[in-house]
Amino acid sequence: MSTNQTLLQAFQQASYPVAGHSKRTVQELKRALESVDANLAGDMYGTGHVIEDFQARMAAYLGKESAVFFPSGTMAQQIALRIWCDQKNSPKVAYHPLCHLEIHEKDGLKELHHIEAQLLADTDRLIRLDDVEQLDENVACLLLELPQREIGGQLPDYSELEAISAFCRERGIKLHMDGARLFEITPYYQKTAAEICSLFDSVYVSFYKGIGGIAGAILAGESEFTETSKVWKRRHGGDLISLYPYTISSDYYFEQRVGRMQQYYEGAKDLASRYNQCYGFRTIPAEPVSNMFHVHVNVSAEELEPQLISIYEATGIGLTGNLRPTSESSCYFEVSIGDRYTDLPKSKLMEAFQLLDAAMKQI
């Protein structure tokens, strides 16, 4: 069995995983479906109260004219960029080198839509205004991911975000937000989702990350934009006969959790502080700006794994199920805080970190 498989198995058996909300089981969908009238009519090819009402509420929450529910964010974002490219009659967009479209989608944007990407900034830092000022004049749209997941969930200062938005509007460049974790950044910015979205021409949000729904995404913007997105949704095969299991779970868990983002944010800061006081550990960012962060460790995954497994068995605390090597002598993992962290026995958590600190000093 590989290192990560062994660690994942131990993590899954731990009594108190620190991250996320709960196991993704059928019970999560059942709970959501039981919250509505069993005779509620499902949607059909994107029409019907169950989907239209949810889309309208999300449009209002995001401060946009209209919103469309998609089965996946991958589909929604490719379509958003295609619309903006068609509008400008230019197949050029710009985004970060570690953008989801660049590293996780098998070149879908390029192969399906023949859109070229200008990569901005270095892989280990955020896009800044001076990067944006160097954009090719034919770029139709700039995509910004908030927060930037692959570098620990970092965020630009809000003033810089405002400056980038103003620059793009002055130059006629559409600004699209990869807001997969938009709800999770509102505590740090001390802004509403609508205030943040007002800086962007279009926005995508996810309902299975911080919200914890089954699957699905919202794409929001002006009505002309979203109506065009419905055409592309049909072309992509995303206009399923019914999406109500996804919209109902999205709606249910949105209502359950969107008001807890401050709690998750405070939990992330607390946990990051514990890691940063542990020998050989550091977090990126040093203090989280959302409910997520990366933990970097000055030992190899092979050296760290048995220590973690021993701690899980001794305390029941599960810190991570996945170690990713950064070199022969270092590794990292990602943490996203949800409901579980509040209910952890803090005495057990303290014991786990005491054991981890002692173990690291012996490696």
mmCIF file of C-alpha atoms in Angstrom:
data_model
loop_
_atom_site.group_PDB
_atom_site.id
_atom_site.type_symbol
_atom_site.label_atom_id
_atom_site.label_comp_id
_atom_site.label_asym_id
_atom_site.label_seq_id
_atom_site.Cartn_x
_atom_site.Cartn_y
_atom_site.Cartn_z
ATOM 1 C CA MET A 1 0.000 0.000 0.000
ATOM 2 C CA SER A 2 1.366 3.455 -0.907
ATOM 3 C CA THR A 3 2.214 6.112 1.662
ATOM 4 C CA ASN A 4 -0.862 8.204 0.993
ATOM 5 C CA GLN A 5 -3.198 5.194 0.916
ATOM 6 C CA THR A 6 -1.994 4.040 4.340
ATOM 7 C CA LEU A 7 -2.273 7.553 5.774
ATOM 8 C CA LEU A 8 -5.695 8.108 4.224
ATOM 9 C CA GLN A 9 -6.978 4.868 5.725
ATOM 10 C CA ALA A 10 -5.748 5.917 9.185
ATOM 11 C CA PHE A 11 -7.241 9.380 8.734
ATOM 12 C CA GLN A 12 -10.617 7.943 7.759
ATOM 13 C CA GLN A 13 -10.615 5.789 10.880
ATOM 14 C CA ALA A 14 -9.795 8.719 13.181
ATOM 15 C CA SER A 15 -12.579 9.726 15.569
ATOM 16 C CA TYR A 16 -12.011 13.459 15.157
ATOM 17 C CA PRO A 17 -10.943 14.656 11.679
ATOM 18 C CA VAL A 18 -10.086 18.351 11.935
ATOM 19 C CA ALA A 19 -11.151 19.435 8.447
ATOM 20 C CA GLY A 20 -14.410 19.710 6.530
ATOM 21 C CA HIS A 21 -17.967 19.135 7.634
ATOM 22 C CA SER A 22 -18.709 15.404 7.605
ATOM 23 C CA LYS A 23 -18.266 12.308 5.476
ATOM 24 C CA ARG A 24 -19.823 12.603 2.037
ATOM 25 C CA THR A 25 -22.503 9.942 2.339
ATOM 26 C CA VAL A 26 -26.030 9.469 1.014
ATOM 27 C CA GLN A 27 -27.229 10.813 4.358
ATOM 28 C CA GLU A 28 -26.096 14.303 3.297
ATOM 29 C CA LEU A 29 -28.492 14.237 0.343
ATOM 30 C CA LYS A 30 -31.253 12.558 2.352
ATOM 31 C CA ARG A 31 -31.097 15.269 5.002
ATOM 32 C CA ALA A 32 -31.466 17.985 2.371
ATOM 33 C CA LEU A 33 -34.349 16.260 0.579
ATOM 34 C CA GLU A 34 -36.201 15.758 3.864
ATOM 35 C CA SER A 35 -36.150 19.526 4.390
ATOM 36 C CA VAL A 36 -38.625 20.133 1.533
ATOM 37 C CA ASP A 37 -42.139 18.995 0.702
ATOM 38 C CA ALA A 38 -42.002 15.497 -0.792
ATOM 39 C CA ASN A 39 -44.544 16.613 -3.404
ATOM 40 C CA LEU A 40 -42.401 19.527 -4.584
ATOM 41 C CA ALA A 41 -42.147 19.358 -8.368
ATOM 42 C CA GLY A 42 -38.674 18.887 -9.773
ATOM 43 C CA ASP A 43 -37.190 21.103 -12.452
ATOM 44 C CA MET A 44 -37.179 20.111 -16.106
ATOM 45 C CA TYR A 45 -34.366 21.274 -18.387
ATOM 46 C CA GLY A 46 -33.636 24.298 -16.207
ATOM 47 C CA THR A 47 -37.220 25.440 -15.649
ATOM 48 C CA GLY A 48 -39.481 25.121 -12.628
ATOM 49 C CA HIS A 49 -39.770 26.821 -9.248
ATOM 50 C CA VAL A 50 -37.233 24.599 -7.489
ATOM 51 C CA ILE A 51 -34.357 25.788 -9.689
ATOM 52 C CA GLU A 52 -35.629 29.219 -10.744
ATOM 53 C CA ASP A 53 -36.304 30.349 -7.167
ATOM 54 C CA PHE A 54 -32.856 29.230 -6.066
ATOM 55 C CA GLN A 55 -31.195 31.010 -8.996
ATOM 56 C CA ALA A 56 -33.098 34.217 -8.186
ATOM 57 C CA ARG A 57 -32.050 34.094 -4.522
ATOM 58 C CA MET A 58 -28.428 33.528 -5.480
ATOM 59 C CA ALA A 59 -28.480 36.383 -7.985
ATOM 60 C CA ALA A 60 -29.780 38.688 -5.259
ATOM 61 C CA TYR A 61 -27.235 37.426 -2.723
ATOM 62 C CA LEU A 62 -24.395 38.017 -5.186
ATOM 63 C CA GLY A 63 -25.766 41.398 -6.274
ATOM 64 C CA LYS A 64 -26.175 40.382 -9.929
ATOM 65 C CA GLU A 65 -29.119 40.660 -12.322
ATOM 66 C CA SER A 66 -29.352 36.963 -12.985
ATOM 67 C CA ALA A 67 -27.851 33.582 -12.147
ATOM 68 C CA VAL A 68 -27.809 30.108 -13.688
ATOM 69 C CA PHE A 69 -27.232 26.816 -11.884
ATOM 70 C CA PHE A 70 -24.632 24.498 -13.462
ATOM 71 C CA PRO A 71 -23.766 20.904 -12.578
ATOM 72 C CA SER A 72 -20.067 21.847 -12.373
ATOM 73 C CA GLY A 73 -17.834 24.870 -12.023
ATOM 74 C CA THR A 74 -15.567 23.565 -14.782
ATOM 75 C CA MET A 75 -18.443 23.869 -17.227
ATOM 76 C CA ALA A 76 -19.577 27.249 -15.894
ATOM 77 C CA GLN A 77 -16.174 28.911 -16.104
ATOM 78 C CA GLN A 78 -15.268 27.686 -19.566
ATOM 79 C CA ILE A 79 -18.601 29.011 -20.761
ATOM 80 C CA ALA A 80 -18.116 32.374 -19.048
ATOM 81 C CA LEU A 81 -14.757 32.898 -20.745
ATOM 82 C CA ARG A 82 -16.150 31.751 -24.103
ATOM 83 C CA ILE A 83 -18.941 34.328 -23.887
ATOM 84 C CA TRP A 84 -16.548 37.170 -23.129
ATOM 85 C CA CYS A 85 -14.199 36.091 -25.925
ATOM 86 C CA ASP A 86 -17.050 35.940 -28.438
ATOM 87 C CA GLN A 87 -18.258 39.362 -27.362
ATOM 88 C CA LYS A 88 -14.824 40.923 -27.999
ATOM 89 C CA ASN A 89 -14.155 38.680 -31.008
ATOM 90 C CA SER A 90 -10.815 37.713 -29.494
ATOM 91 C CA PRO A 91 -9.881 34.191 -28.272
ATOM 92 C CA LYS A 92 -7.580 35.471 -25.536
ATOM 93 C CA VAL A 93 -7.980 35.420 -21.752
ATOM 94 C CA ALA A 94 -5.580 35.835 -18.830
ATOM 95 C CA TYR A 95 -5.233 34.105 -15.483
ATOM 96 C CA HIS A 96 -2.771 32.806 -12.885
ATOM 97 C CA PRO A 97 -0.404 29.944 -13.878
ATOM 98 C CA LEU A 98 -2.035 27.752 -11.183
ATOM 99 C CA CYS A 99 -5.581 28.557 -12.251
ATOM 100 C CA HIS A 100 -7.945 25.555 -12.169
ATOM 101 C CA LEU A 101 -8.511 25.878 -15.934
ATOM 102 C CA GLU A 102 -4.781 25.624 -16.551
ATOM 103 C CA ILE A 103 -3.825 22.676 -14.333
ATOM 104 C CA HIS A 104 -6.946 20.604 -13.580
ATOM 105 C CA GLU A 105 -9.144 20.552 -16.685
ATOM 106 C CA LYS A 106 -7.082 18.673 -19.302
ATOM 107 C CA ASP A 107 -6.869 21.845 -21.448
ATOM 108 C CA GLY A 108 -10.646 21.909 -21.851
ATOM 109 C CA LEU A 109 -10.706 25.644 -22.533
ATOM 110 C CA LYS A 110 -8.124 25.278 -25.283
ATOM 111 C CA GLU A 111 -9.358 22.041 -26.829
ATOM 112 C CA LEU A 112 -13.110 22.738 -26.702
ATOM 113 C CA HIS A 113 -13.136 26.501 -27.246
ATOM 114 C CA HIS A 114 -9.740 27.201 -28.870
ATOM 115 C CA ILE A 115 -9.085 29.973 -26.366
ATOM 116 C CA GLU A 116 -5.520 31.072 -25.621
ATOM 117 C CA ALA A 117 -4.390 31.956 -22.108
ATOM 118 C CA GLN A 118 -1.893 34.606 -21.062
ATOM 119 C CA LEU A 119 -0.403 33.518 -17.740
ATOM 120 C CA LEU A 120 0.157 36.306 -15.216
ATOM 121 C CA ALA A 121 2.465 36.389 -12.169
ATOM 122 C CA ASP A 122 4.825 33.756 -10.819
ATOM 123 C CA THR A 123 3.495 30.466 -9.551
ATOM 124 C CA ASP A 124 4.182 31.317 -5.901
ATOM 125 C CA ARG A 125 2.486 34.723 -5.692
ATOM 126 C CA LEU A 126 -0.757 36.504 -6.446
ATOM 127 C CA ILE A 127 -1.578 38.520 -9.557
ATOM 128 C CA ARG A 128 -0.892 42.203 -8.872
ATOM 129 C CA LEU A 129 -1.989 45.397 -10.571
ATOM 130 C CA ASP A 130 1.370 45.795 -12.293
ATOM 131 C CA ASP A 131 0.903 42.338 -13.843
ATOM 132 C CA VAL A 132 -2.521 43.322 -15.117
ATOM 133 C CA GLU A 133 -1.140 46.531 -16.595
ATOM 134 C CA GLN A 134 1.021 44.351 -18.875
ATOM 135 C CA LEU A 135 -1.976 42.539 -20.395
ATOM 136 C CA ASP A 136 -2.110 42.035 -24.141
ATOM 137 C CA GLU A 137 -4.569 44.589 -25.532
ATOM 138 C CA ASN A 138 -6.553 41.803 -27.210
ATOM 139 C CA VAL A 139 -7.283 39.951 -23.963
ATOM 140 C CA ALA A 140 -11.058 39.642 -23.642
ATOM 141 C CA CYS A 141 -11.246 38.621 -20.003
ATOM 142 C CA LEU A 142 -9.101 38.407 -16.877
ATOM 143 C CA LEU A 143 -9.937 35.638 -14.408
ATOM 144 C CA LEU A 144 -9.073 36.128 -10.745
ATOM 145 C CA GLU A 145 -9.413 33.291 -8.246
ATOM 146 C CA LEU A 146 -10.410 34.406 -4.751
ATOM 147 C CA PRO A 147 -8.801 32.940 -2.730
ATOM 148 C CA GLN A 148 -5.899 31.490 -4.758
ATOM 149 C CA ARG A 149 -6.114 27.881 -3.632
ATOM 150 C CA GLU A 150 -2.883 26.416 -4.996
ATOM 151 C CA ILE A 151 -0.736 28.882 -3.028
ATOM 152 C CA GLY A 152 -2.515 28.363 0.273
ATOM 153 C CA GLY A 153 -5.653 30.394 -0.278
ATOM 154 C CA GLN A 154 -3.959 33.793 -0.440
ATOM 155 C CA LEU A 155 -5.909 36.992 -1.163
ATOM 156 C CA PRO A 156 -4.924 40.406 -2.519
ATOM 157 C CA ASP A 157 -5.580 43.497 -0.452
ATOM 158 C CA TYR A 158 -9.068 44.755 -1.182
ATOM 159 C CA SER A 159 -7.695 48.094 -2.406
ATOM 160 C CA GLU A 160 -5.589 46.270 -5.008
ATOM 161 C CA LEU A 161 -8.641 44.287 -6.084
ATOM 162 C CA GLU A 162 -10.524 47.553 -6.568
ATOM 163 C CA ALA A 163 -7.633 48.984 -8.600
ATOM 164 C CA ILE A 164 -7.516 45.908 -10.856
ATOM 165 C CA SER A 165 -11.266 46.136 -11.403
ATOM 166 C CA ALA A 166 -11.047 49.829 -12.294
ATOM 167 C CA PHE A 167 -8.184 49.195 -14.716
ATOM 168 C CA CYS A 168 -10.072 46.404 -16.493
ATOM 169 C CA ARG A 169 -13.209 48.509 -16.885
ATOM 170 C CA GLU A 170 -11.199 51.420 -18.240
ATOM 171 C CA ARG A 171 -9.549 49.128 -20.823
ATOM 172 C CA GLY A 172 -12.692 47.206 -21.767
ATOM 173 C CA ILE A 173 -11.400 43.933 -20.301
ATOM 174 C CA LYS A 174 -14.055 41.786 -18.653
ATOM 175 C CA LEU A 175 -13.251 40.641 -15.126
ATOM 176 C CA HIS A 176 -14.435 37.181 -14.079
ATOM 177 C CA MET A 177 -14.203 35.762 -10.564
ATOM 178 C CA ASP A 178 -13.408 32.154 -9.824
ATOM 179 C CA GLY A 179 -15.262 32.425 -6.540
ATOM 180 C CA ALA A 180 -15.373 28.719 -5.748
ATOM 181 C CA ARG A 181 -14.650 29.806 -2.155
ATOM 182 C CA LEU A 182 -16.223 33.258 -2.277
ATOM 183 C CA PHE A 183 -18.407 32.804 0.810
ATOM 184 C CA GLU A 184 -15.340 31.830 2.838
ATOM 185 C CA ILE A 185 -13.493 35.133 2.227
ATOM 186 C CA THR A 186 -16.229 37.517 3.363
ATOM 187 C CA PRO A 187 -15.039 37.516 7.023
ATOM 188 C CA TYR A 188 -11.495 38.565 6.064
ATOM 189 C CA TYR A 189 -12.558 41.314 3.691
ATOM 190 C CA GLN A 190 -15.400 42.376 5.991
ATOM 191 C CA LYS A 191 -17.499 42.780 2.852
ATOM 192 C CA THR A 192 -20.701 41.157 1.695
ATOM 193 C CA ALA A 193 -20.591 38.742 -1.221
ATOM 194 C CA ALA A 194 -22.478 41.333 -3.283
ATOM 195 C CA GLU A 195 -19.911 44.045 -2.506
ATOM 196 C CA ILE A 196 -17.054 41.816 -3.642
ATOM 197 C CA CYS A 197 -18.965 40.685 -6.741
ATOM 198 C CA SER A 198 -19.675 44.294 -7.731
ATOM 199 C CA LEU A 199 -16.041 44.531 -8.852
ATOM 200 C CA PHE A 200 -16.569 41.717 -11.386
ATOM 201 C CA ASP A 201 -18.556 41.332 -14.603
ATOM 202 C CA SER A 202 -19.261 37.660 -13.950
ATOM 203 C CA VAL A 203 -18.798 35.327 -11.018
ATOM 204 C CA TYR A 204 -18.828 31.591 -10.363
ATOM 205 C CA VAL A 205 -19.453 30.126 -6.907
ATOM 206 C CA SER A 206 -19.338 26.505 -5.768
ATOM 207 C CA PHE A 207 -21.829 24.735 -3.525
ATOM 208 C CA TYR A 208 -19.831 21.667 -2.526
ATOM 209 C CA LYS A 209 -16.726 23.274 -0.995
ATOM 210 C CA GLY A 210 -17.333 25.491 2.039
ATOM 211 C CA ILE A 211 -21.093 25.059 1.689
ATOM 212 C CA GLY A 212 -20.872 21.261 1.588
ATOM 213 C CA GLY A 213 -23.632 20.529 -0.929
ATOM 214 C CA ILE A 214 -23.632 17.472 -3.178
ATOM 215 C CA ALA A 215 -22.376 19.233 -6.309
ATOM 216 C CA GLY A 216 -23.148 22.231 -8.464
ATOM 217 C CA ALA A 217 -22.300 25.844 -9.138
ATOM 218 C CA ILE A 218 -23.855 29.215 -9.876
ATOM 219 C CA LEU A 219 -22.752 31.502 -12.701
ATOM 220 C CA ALA A 220 -23.999 35.064 -12.247
ATOM 221 C CA GLY A 221 -23.892 38.331 -14.164
ATOM 222 C CA GLU A 222 -26.096 40.564 -16.286
ATOM 223 C CA SER A 223 -29.179 38.975 -17.824
ATOM 224 C CA GLU A 224 -27.817 39.021 -21.383
ATOM 225 C CA PHE A 225 -24.720 37.151 -20.176
ATOM 226 C CA THR A 226 -26.649 34.493 -18.266
ATOM 227 C CA GLU A 227 -29.127 33.938 -21.091
ATOM 228 C CA THR A 228 -26.208 33.248 -23.409
ATOM 229 C CA SER A 229 -24.727 30.925 -20.787
ATOM 230 C CA LYS A 230 -27.915 28.826 -20.916
ATOM 231 C CA VAL A 231 -27.339 28.207 -24.622
ATOM 232 C CA TRP A 232 -23.787 27.064 -23.936
ATOM 233 C CA LYS A 233 -24.989 24.975 -21.006
ATOM 234 C CA ARG A 234 -27.197 23.043 -23.446
ATOM 235 C CA ARG A 235 -24.295 22.705 -25.901
ATOM 236 C CA HIS A 236 -22.077 21.321 -23.124
ATOM 237 C CA GLY A 237 -24.665 18.718 -22.136
ATOM 238 C CA GLY A 238 -25.181 20.396 -18.771
ATOM 239 C CA ASP A 239 -28.885 21.075 -19.253
ATOM 240 C CA LEU A 240 -29.926 17.835 -17.537
ATOM 241 C CA ILE A 241 -33.575 16.866 -17.456
ATOM 242 C CA SER A 242 -33.525 17.494 -13.694
ATOM 243 C CA LEU A 243 -30.989 19.108 -11.367
ATOM 244 C CA TYR A 244 -33.146 19.287 -8.248
ATOM 245 C CA PRO A 245 -31.052 16.895 -6.087
ATOM 246 C CA TYR A 246 -28.180 19.339 -6.566
ATOM 247 C CA THR A 247 -30.151 22.581 -6.197
ATOM 248 C CA ILE A 248 -32.046 21.367 -3.117
ATOM 249 C CA SER A 249 -28.847 20.240 -1.373
ATOM 250 C CA SER A 250 -27.120 23.487 -2.398
ATOM 251 C CA ASP A 251 -30.002 25.536 -1.037
ATOM 252 C CA TYR A 252 -30.251 23.542 2.187
ATOM 253 C CA TYR A 253 -26.561 23.628 3.074
ATOM 254 C CA PHE A 254 -26.224 27.247 1.965
ATOM 255 C CA GLU A 255 -28.856 28.187 4.557
ATOM 256 C CA GLN A 256 -27.154 25.965 7.150
ATOM 257 C CA ARG A 257 -23.591 27.176 6.654
ATOM 258 C CA VAL A 258 -23.220 30.542 4.959
ATOM 259 C CA GLY A 259 -23.692 32.219 8.341
ATOM 260 C CA ARG A 260 -20.884 30.129 9.860
ATOM 261 C CA MET A 261 -18.057 31.445 7.689
ATOM 262 C CA GLN A 262 -16.714 33.633 10.511
ATOM 263 C CA GLN A 263 -16.629 30.536 12.730
ATOM 264 C CA TYR A 264 -14.698 28.580 10.095
ATOM 265 C CA TYR A 265 -12.295 31.488 9.598
ATOM 266 C CA GLU A 266 -11.577 31.744 13.329
ATOM 267 C CA GLY A 267 -11.069 27.979 13.460
ATOM 268 C CA ALA A 268 -8.545 28.161 10.629
ATOM 269 C CA LYS A 269 -6.578 30.871 12.418
ATOM 270 C CA ASP A 270 -6.582 28.832 15.620
ATOM 271 C CA LEU A 271 -5.378 25.657 13.900
ATOM 272 C CA ALA A 272 -2.733 27.506 11.857
ATOM 273 C CA SER A 273 -1.374 29.022 15.068
ATOM 274 C CA ARG A 274 -0.993 25.522 16.525
ATOM 275 C CA TYR A 275 0.938 24.361 13.456
ATOM 276 C CA ASN A 276 3.185 27.410 13.479
ATOM 277 C CA GLN A 277 4.165 26.692 17.096
ATOM 278 C CA CYS A 278 5.045 23.093 16.203
ATOM 279 C CA TYR A 279 8.675 22.268 15.409
ATOM 280 C CA GLY A 280 9.352 21.997 11.660
ATOM 281 C CA PHE A 281 5.935 23.298 10.557
ATOM 282 C CA ARG A 282 4.838 26.534 8.915
ATOM 283 C CA THR A 283 1.614 27.600 7.242
ATOM 284 C CA ILE A 284 0.940 29.568 4.064
ATOM 285 C CA PRO A 285 -0.378 32.137 4.683
ATOM 286 C CA ALA A 286 1.227 32.552 8.114
ATOM 287 C CA GLU A 287 -2.222 33.638 9.283
ATOM 288 C CA PRO A 288 -5.074 32.333 7.106
ATOM 289 C CA VAL A 289 -7.301 34.791 5.223
ATOM 290 C CA SER A 290 -10.128 32.289 4.788
ATOM 291 C CA ASN A 291 -11.046 28.867 6.185
ATOM 292 C CA MET A 292 -8.228 27.209 4.216
ATOM 293 C CA PHE A 293 -4.431 27.189 4.263
ATOM 294 C CA HIS A 294 -1.450 25.004 3.400
ATOM 295 C CA VAL A 295 0.838 23.357 5.937
ATOM 296 C CA HIS A 296 4.506 22.916 4.944
ATOM 297 C CA VAL A 297 6.701 20.461 6.829
ATOM 298 C CA ASN A 298 10.512 20.183 6.903
ATOM 299 C CA VAL A 299 10.573 16.381 6.646
ATOM 300 C CA SER A 300 9.661 13.985 3.870
ATOM 301 C CA ALA A 301 6.217 12.456 3.517
ATOM 302 C CA GLU A 302 7.737 9.020 4.173
ATOM 303 C CA GLU A 303 9.187 10.217 7.490
ATOM 304 C CA LEU A 304 6.073 12.099 8.585
ATOM 305 C CA GLU A 305 3.459 9.471 7.750
ATOM 306 C CA PRO A 306 4.192 6.946 10.547
ATOM 307 C CA GLN A 307 4.313 9.753 13.086
ATOM 308 C CA LEU A 308 0.890 11.006 12.030
ATOM 309 C CA ILE A 309 -0.620 7.521 12.058
ATOM 310 C CA SER A 310 0.700 6.955 15.595
ATOM 311 C CA ILE A 311 -0.844 10.252 16.717
ATOM 312 C CA TYR A 312 -4.200 9.407 15.118
ATOM 313 C CA GLU A 313 -4.245 6.079 16.946
ATOM 314 C CA ALA A 314 -3.255 7.624 20.285
ATOM 315 C CA THR A 315 -5.581 10.643 20.266
ATOM 316 C CA GLY A 316 -8.292 10.004 17.661
ATOM 317 C CA ILE A 317 -7.373 13.338 16.053
ATOM 318 C CA GLY A 318 -7.010 13.156 12.244
ATOM 319 C CA LEU A 319 -4.886 15.994 10.878
ATOM 320 C CA THR A 320 -4.640 15.053 7.182
ATOM 321 C CA GLY A 321 -5.052 12.096 4.879
ATOM 322 C CA ASN A 322 -2.829 13.374 2.094
ATOM 323 C CA LEU A 323 0.831 14.416 2.082
ATOM 324 C CA ARG A 324 2.286 15.953 -1.075
ATOM 325 C CA PRO A 325 6.067 16.024 -1.523
ATOM 326 C CA THR A 326 7.737 19.351 -2.292
ATOM 327 C CA SER A 327 11.263 17.875 -2.285
ATOM 328 C CA GLU A 328 13.064 14.781 -1.049
ATOM 329 C CA SER A 329 13.062 16.253 2.455
ATOM 330 C CA SER A 330 9.832 18.242 2.663
ATOM 331 C CA CYS A 331 6.105 17.966 2.042
ATOM 332 C CA TYR A 332 2.847 19.852 2.499
ATOM 333 C CA PHE A 333 -0.886 19.353 2.859
ATOM 334 C CA GLU A 334 -4.041 21.439 2.609
ATOM 335 C CA VAL A 335 -6.540 22.176 5.367
ATOM 336 C CA SER A 336 -10.102 23.499 4.998
ATOM 337 C CA ILE A 337 -12.029 24.133 8.200
ATOM 338 C CA GLY A 338 -15.742 23.370 8.507
ATOM 339 C CA ASP A 339 -18.242 22.153 11.088
ATOM 340 C CA ARG A 340 -16.000 19.429 12.490
ATOM 341 C CA TYR A 341 -13.491 21.783 14.065
ATOM 342 C CA THR A 342 -15.960 23.337 16.500
ATOM 343 C CA ASP A 343 -16.867 19.952 17.957
ATOM 344 C CA LEU A 344 -13.307 18.681 18.425
ATOM 345 C CA PRO A 345 -12.299 17.918 22.023
ATOM 346 C CA LYS A 346 -9.658 20.612 22.411
ATOM 347 C CA SER A 347 -7.797 18.612 25.061
ATOM 348 C CA LYS A 348 -7.280 15.843 22.481
ATOM 349 C CA LEU A 349 -6.190 18.404 19.881
ATOM 350 C CA MET A 350 -3.645 19.840 22.302
ATOM 351 C CA GLU A 351 -2.363 16.338 23.052
ATOM 352 C CA ALA A 352 -2.013 15.607 19.327
ATOM 353 C CA PHE A 353 0.116 18.705 18.785
ATOM 354 C CA GLN A 354 2.272 17.958 21.824
ATOM 355 C CA LEU A 355 2.959 14.500 20.413
ATOM 356 C CA LEU A 356 3.597 15.934 16.946
ATOM 357 C CA ASP A 357 6.050 18.534 18.258
ATOM 358 C CA ALA A 358 7.947 15.882 20.217
ATOM 359 C CA ALA A 359 8.008 13.491 17.251
ATOM 360 C CA MET A 360 9.317 16.168 14.880
ATOM 361 C CA LYS A 361 12.183 16.974 17.242
ATOM 362 C CA GLN A 362 13.234 13.321 17.113
ATOM 363 C CA ILE A 363 13.265 12.981 13.303
#
